[in-house]
PDB file of C-alpha atoms in Angstrom:
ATOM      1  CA  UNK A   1       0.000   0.000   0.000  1.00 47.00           C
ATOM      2  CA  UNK A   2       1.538   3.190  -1.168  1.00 61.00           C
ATOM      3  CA  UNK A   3       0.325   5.242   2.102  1.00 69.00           C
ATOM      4  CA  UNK A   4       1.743   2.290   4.726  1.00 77.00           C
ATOM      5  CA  UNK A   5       5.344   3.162   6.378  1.00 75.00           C
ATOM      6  CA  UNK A   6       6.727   1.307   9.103  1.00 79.00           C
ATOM      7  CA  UNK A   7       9.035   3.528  11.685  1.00 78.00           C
ATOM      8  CA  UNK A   8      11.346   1.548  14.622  1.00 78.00           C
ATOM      9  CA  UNK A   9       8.835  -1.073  15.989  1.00 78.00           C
ATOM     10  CA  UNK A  10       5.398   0.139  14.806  1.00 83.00           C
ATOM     11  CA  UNK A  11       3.629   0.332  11.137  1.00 83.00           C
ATOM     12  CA  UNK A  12       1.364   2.896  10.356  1.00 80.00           C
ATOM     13  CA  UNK A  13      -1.036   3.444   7.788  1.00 78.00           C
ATOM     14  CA  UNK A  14      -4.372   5.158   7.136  1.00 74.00           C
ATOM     15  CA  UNK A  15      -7.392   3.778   7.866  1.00 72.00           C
ATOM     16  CA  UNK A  16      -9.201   6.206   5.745  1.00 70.00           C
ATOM     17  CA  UNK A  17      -8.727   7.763   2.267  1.00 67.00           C
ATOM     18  CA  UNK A  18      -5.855  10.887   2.728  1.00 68.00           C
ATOM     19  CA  UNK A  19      -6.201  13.434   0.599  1.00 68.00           C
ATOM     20  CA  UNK A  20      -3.894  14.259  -2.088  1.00 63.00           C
ATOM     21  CA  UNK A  21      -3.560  10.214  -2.905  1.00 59.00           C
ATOM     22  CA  UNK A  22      -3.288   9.645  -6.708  1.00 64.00           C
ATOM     23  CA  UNK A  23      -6.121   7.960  -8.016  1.00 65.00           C
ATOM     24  CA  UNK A  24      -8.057   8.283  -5.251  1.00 71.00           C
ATOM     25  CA  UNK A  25     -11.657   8.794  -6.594  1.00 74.00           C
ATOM     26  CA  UNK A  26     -10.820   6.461  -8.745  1.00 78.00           C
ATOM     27  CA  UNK A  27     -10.432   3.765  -6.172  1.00 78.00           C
ATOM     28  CA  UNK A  28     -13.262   5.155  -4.149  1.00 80.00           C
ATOM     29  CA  UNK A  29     -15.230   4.240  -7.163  1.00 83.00           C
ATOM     30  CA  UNK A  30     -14.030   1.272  -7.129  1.00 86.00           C
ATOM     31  CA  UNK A  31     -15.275   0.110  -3.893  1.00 85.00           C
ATOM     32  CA  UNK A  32     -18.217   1.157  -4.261  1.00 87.00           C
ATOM     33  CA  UNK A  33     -18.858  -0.803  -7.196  1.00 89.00           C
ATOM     34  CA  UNK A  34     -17.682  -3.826  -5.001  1.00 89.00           C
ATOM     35  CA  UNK A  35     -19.827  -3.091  -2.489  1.00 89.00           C
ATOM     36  CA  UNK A  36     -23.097  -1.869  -4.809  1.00 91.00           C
ATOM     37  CA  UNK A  37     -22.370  -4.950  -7.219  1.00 91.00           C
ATOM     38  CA  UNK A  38     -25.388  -7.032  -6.984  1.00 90.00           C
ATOM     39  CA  UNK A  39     -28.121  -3.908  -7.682  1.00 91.00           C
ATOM     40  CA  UNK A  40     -26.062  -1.522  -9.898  1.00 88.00           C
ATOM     41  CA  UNK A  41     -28.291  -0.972 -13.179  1.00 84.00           C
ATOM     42  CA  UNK A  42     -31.170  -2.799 -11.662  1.00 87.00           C
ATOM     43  CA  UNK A  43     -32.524  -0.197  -9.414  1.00 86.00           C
ATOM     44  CA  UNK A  44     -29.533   1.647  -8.218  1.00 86.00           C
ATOM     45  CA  UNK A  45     -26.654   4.029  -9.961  1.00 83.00           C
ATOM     46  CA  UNK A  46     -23.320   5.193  -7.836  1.00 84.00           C
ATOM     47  CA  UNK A  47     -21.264   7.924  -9.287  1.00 80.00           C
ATOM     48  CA  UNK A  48     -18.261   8.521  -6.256  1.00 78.00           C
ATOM     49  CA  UNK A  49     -20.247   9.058  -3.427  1.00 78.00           C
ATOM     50  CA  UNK A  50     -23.479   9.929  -5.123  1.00 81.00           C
ATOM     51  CA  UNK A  51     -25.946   6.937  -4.134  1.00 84.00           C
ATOM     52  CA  UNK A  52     -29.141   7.154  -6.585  1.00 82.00           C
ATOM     53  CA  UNK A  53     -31.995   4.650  -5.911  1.00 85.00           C
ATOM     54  CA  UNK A  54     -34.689   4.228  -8.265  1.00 82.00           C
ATOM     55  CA  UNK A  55     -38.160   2.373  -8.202  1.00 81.00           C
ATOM     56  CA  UNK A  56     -41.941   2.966  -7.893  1.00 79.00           C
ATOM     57  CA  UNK A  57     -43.231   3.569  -4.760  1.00 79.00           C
ATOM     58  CA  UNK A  58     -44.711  -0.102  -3.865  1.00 85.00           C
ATOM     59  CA  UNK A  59     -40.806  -1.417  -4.217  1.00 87.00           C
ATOM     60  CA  UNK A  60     -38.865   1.686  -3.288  1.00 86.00           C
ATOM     61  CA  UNK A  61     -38.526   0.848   1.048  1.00 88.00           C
ATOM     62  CA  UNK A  62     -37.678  -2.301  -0.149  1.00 91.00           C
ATOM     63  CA  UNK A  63     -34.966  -1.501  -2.184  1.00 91.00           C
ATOM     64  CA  UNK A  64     -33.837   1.213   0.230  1.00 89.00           C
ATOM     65  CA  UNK A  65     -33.676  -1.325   3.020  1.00 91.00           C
ATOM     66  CA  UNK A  66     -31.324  -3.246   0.820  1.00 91.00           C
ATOM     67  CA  UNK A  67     -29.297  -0.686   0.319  1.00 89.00           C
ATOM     68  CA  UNK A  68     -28.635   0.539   4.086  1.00 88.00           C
ATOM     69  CA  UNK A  69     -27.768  -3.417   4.604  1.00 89.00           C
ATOM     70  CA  UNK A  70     -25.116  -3.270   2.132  1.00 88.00           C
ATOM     71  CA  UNK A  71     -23.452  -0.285   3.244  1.00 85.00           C
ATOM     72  CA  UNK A  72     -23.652  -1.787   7.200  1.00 85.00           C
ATOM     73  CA  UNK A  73     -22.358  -4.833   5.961  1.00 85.00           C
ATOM     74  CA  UNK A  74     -19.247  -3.018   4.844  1.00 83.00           C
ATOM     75  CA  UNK A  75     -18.961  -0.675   7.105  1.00 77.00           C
ATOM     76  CA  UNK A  76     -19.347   2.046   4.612  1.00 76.00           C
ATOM     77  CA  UNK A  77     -21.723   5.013   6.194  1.00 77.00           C
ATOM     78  CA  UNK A  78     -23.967   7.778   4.754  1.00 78.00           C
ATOM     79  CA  UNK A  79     -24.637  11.311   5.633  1.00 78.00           C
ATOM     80  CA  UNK A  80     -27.738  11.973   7.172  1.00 79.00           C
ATOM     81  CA  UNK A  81     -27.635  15.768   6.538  1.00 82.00           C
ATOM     82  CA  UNK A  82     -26.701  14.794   2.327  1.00 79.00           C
ATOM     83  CA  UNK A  83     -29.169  11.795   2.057  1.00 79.00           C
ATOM     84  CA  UNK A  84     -32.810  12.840   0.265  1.00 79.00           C
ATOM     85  CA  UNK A  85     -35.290  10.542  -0.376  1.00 80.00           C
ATOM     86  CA  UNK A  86     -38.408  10.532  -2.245  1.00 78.00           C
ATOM     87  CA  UNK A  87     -37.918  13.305  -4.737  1.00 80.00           C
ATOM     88  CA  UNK A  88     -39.328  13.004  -8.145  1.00 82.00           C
ATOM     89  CA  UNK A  89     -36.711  14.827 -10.014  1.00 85.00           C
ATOM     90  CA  UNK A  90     -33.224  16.002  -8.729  1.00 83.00           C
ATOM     91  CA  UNK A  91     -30.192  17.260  -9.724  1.00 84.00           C
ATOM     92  CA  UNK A  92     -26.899  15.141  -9.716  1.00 79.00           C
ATOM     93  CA  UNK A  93     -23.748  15.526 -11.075  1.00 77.00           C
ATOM     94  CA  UNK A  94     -24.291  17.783 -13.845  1.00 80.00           C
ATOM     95  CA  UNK A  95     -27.509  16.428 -14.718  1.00 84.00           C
ATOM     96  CA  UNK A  96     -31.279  15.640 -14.499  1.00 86.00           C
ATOM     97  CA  UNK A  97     -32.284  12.992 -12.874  1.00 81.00           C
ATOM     98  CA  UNK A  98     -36.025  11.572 -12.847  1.00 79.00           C
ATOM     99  CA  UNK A  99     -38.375   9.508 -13.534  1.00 75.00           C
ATOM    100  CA  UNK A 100     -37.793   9.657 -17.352  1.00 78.00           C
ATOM    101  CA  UNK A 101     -34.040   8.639 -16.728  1.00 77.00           C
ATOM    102  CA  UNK A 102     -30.868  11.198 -16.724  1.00 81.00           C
ATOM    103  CA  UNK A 103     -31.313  14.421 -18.896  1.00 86.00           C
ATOM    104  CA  UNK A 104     -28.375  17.899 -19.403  1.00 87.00           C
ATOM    105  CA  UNK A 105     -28.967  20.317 -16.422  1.00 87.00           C
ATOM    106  CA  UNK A 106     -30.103  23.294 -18.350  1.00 87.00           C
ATOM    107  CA  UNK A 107     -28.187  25.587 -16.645  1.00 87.00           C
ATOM    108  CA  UNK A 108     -24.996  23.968 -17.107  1.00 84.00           C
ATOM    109  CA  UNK A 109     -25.937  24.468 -20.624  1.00 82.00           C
ATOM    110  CA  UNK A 110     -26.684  27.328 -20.256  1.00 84.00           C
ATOM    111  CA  UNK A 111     -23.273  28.449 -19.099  1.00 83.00           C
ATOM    112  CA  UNK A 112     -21.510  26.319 -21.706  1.00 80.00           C
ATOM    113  CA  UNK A 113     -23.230  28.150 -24.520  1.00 79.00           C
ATOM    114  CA  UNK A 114     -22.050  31.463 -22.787  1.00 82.00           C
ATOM    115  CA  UNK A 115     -18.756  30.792 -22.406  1.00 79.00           C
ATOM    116  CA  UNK A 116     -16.302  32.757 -25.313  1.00 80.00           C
ATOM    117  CA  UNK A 117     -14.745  31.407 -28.152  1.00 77.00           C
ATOM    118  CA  UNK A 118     -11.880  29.615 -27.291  1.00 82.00           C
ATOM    119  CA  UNK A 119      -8.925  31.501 -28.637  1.00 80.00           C
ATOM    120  CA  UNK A 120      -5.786  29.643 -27.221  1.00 82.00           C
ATOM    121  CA  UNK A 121      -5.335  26.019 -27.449  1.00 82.00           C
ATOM    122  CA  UNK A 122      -5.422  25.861 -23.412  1.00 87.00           C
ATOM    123  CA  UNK A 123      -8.808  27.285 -23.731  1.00 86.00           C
ATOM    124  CA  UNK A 124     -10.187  24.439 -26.004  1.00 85.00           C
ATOM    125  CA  UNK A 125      -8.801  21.984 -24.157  1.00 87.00           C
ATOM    126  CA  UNK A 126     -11.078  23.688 -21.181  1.00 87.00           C
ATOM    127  CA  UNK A 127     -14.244  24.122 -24.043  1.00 86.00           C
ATOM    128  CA  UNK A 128     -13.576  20.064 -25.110  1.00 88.00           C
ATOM    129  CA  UNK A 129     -13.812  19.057 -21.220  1.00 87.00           C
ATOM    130  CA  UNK A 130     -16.676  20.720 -20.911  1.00 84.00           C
ATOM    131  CA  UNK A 131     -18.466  19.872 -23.679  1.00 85.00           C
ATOM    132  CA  UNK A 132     -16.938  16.119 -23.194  1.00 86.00           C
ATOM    133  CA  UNK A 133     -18.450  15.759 -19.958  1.00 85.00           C
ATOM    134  CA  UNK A 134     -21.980  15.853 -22.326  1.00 85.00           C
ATOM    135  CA  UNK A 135     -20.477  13.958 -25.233  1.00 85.00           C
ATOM    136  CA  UNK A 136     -23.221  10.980 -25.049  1.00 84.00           C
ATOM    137  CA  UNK A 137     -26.091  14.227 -25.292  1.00 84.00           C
ATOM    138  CA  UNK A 138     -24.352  15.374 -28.318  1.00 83.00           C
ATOM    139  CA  UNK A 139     -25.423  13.897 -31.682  1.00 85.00           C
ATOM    140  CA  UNK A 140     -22.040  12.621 -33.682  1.00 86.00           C
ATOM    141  CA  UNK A 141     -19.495  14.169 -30.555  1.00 86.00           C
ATOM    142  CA  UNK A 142     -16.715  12.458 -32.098  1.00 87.00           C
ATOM    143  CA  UNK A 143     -17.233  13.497 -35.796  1.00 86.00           C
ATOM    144  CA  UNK A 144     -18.017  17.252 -34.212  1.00 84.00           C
ATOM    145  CA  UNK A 145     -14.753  17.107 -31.626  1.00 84.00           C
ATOM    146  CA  UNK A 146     -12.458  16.045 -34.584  1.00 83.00           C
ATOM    147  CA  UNK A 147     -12.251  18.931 -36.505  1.00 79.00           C
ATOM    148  CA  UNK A 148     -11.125  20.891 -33.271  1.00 81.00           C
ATOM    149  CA  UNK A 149      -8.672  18.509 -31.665  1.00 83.00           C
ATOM    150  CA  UNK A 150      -6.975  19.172 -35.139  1.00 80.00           C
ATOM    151  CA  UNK A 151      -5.970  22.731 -33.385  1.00 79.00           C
ATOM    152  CA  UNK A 152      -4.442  20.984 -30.373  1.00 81.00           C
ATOM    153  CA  UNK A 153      -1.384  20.035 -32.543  1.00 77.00           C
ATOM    154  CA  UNK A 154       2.070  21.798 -31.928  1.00 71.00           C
ATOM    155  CA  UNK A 155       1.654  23.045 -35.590  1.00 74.00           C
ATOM    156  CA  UNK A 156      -1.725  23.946 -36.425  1.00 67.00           C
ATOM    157  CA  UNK A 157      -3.366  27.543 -36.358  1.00 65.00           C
ATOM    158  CA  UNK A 158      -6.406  28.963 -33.838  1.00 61.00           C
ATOM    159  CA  UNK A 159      -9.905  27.006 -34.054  1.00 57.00           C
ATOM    160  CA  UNK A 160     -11.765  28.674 -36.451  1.00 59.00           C
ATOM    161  CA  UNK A 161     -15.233  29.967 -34.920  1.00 56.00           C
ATOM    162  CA  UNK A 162     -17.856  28.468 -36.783  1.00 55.00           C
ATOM    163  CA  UNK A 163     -16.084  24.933 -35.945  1.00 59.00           C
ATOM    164  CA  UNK A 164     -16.758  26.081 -32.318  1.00 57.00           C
ATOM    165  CA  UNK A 165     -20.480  26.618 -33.147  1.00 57.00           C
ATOM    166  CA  UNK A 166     -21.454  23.691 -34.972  1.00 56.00           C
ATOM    167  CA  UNK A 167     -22.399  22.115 -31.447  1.00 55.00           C
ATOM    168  CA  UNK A 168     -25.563  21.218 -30.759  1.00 53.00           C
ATOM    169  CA  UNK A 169     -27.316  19.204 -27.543  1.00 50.00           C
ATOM    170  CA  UNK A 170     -29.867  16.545 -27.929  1.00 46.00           C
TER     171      UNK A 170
END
């Protein structure tokens, strides 16, 4: 374990996540995938530490319930104050979520559309990463990103800004 150091007669190591580890979100993710296994895509979705349950109300305590038991059982915990339950639509992550499934958040939109045209290659990086983050709500976002990762070369000029304006959301 990269965070583990033994000093004289003792060995010490975290027993939770330190800040500033490499990859850390990305194990975080990891485990909760372990522990979420059996209901991910059946009635649950868990980006990080974003827990979403979804059901109709007959199964949803139900479902819950099975939920709480996993976490006990591996001694994961919730927040009380962060936990809401039994909202019809909410927003998570950058997006819509409700009972017609996971939609843009129009005001992140909004402030996309608003931003200016990217005039140095650091600032299309920062345009694709945002745009990226919507790529599977953008119809043909790898056709459309092409033409304007072509300006991320060493060599080539400044994005032209009707390439920058060709993008649409679904």
């Amino acid at each position: 374990m990269k965070t583990t150091f033994t000093r004289f007669w003792k060995t010490f190591c975290y027993t939770i996540m330190p800040f500033g580890l490499c990859n850390a979100l990305g194990t975080f993710q990891c485990l909760m995938n372990k522990v979420f296994n059996p209901f991910l895509g059946l009635f649950m979705r868990v980006f990080i530490d974003d827990i979403e349950v979804y059901s109709d109300r007959t199964f949803h305590l139900t479902k819950l319930e099975l939920v709480f038991q996993c976490l006990d059982g591996s001694k994961e915990t919730s927040s009380l104050e962060k936990t809401t339950i039994g909202f019809l639509e909410r927003r998570m992550v950058g997006h819509i979520v409700s009972k017609n499934g996971v939609a843009t958040d129009p005001k992140k939109l909004d402030k996309i559309s608003k931003l200016p045209f990217p005039t140095t290659k650091k600032a299309l990086w920062s345009f694709l990463g945002m745009v990226g983050y919507y790529w599977r709500f953008i119809h043909m976002f790898a056709a459309k990103a092409r033409p304007l990762t072509r300006f991320l070369r060493e060599d080539a000029p400044t994005p032209m800004e009707d390439e920058v304006s060709r993008w649409a959301f679904e």
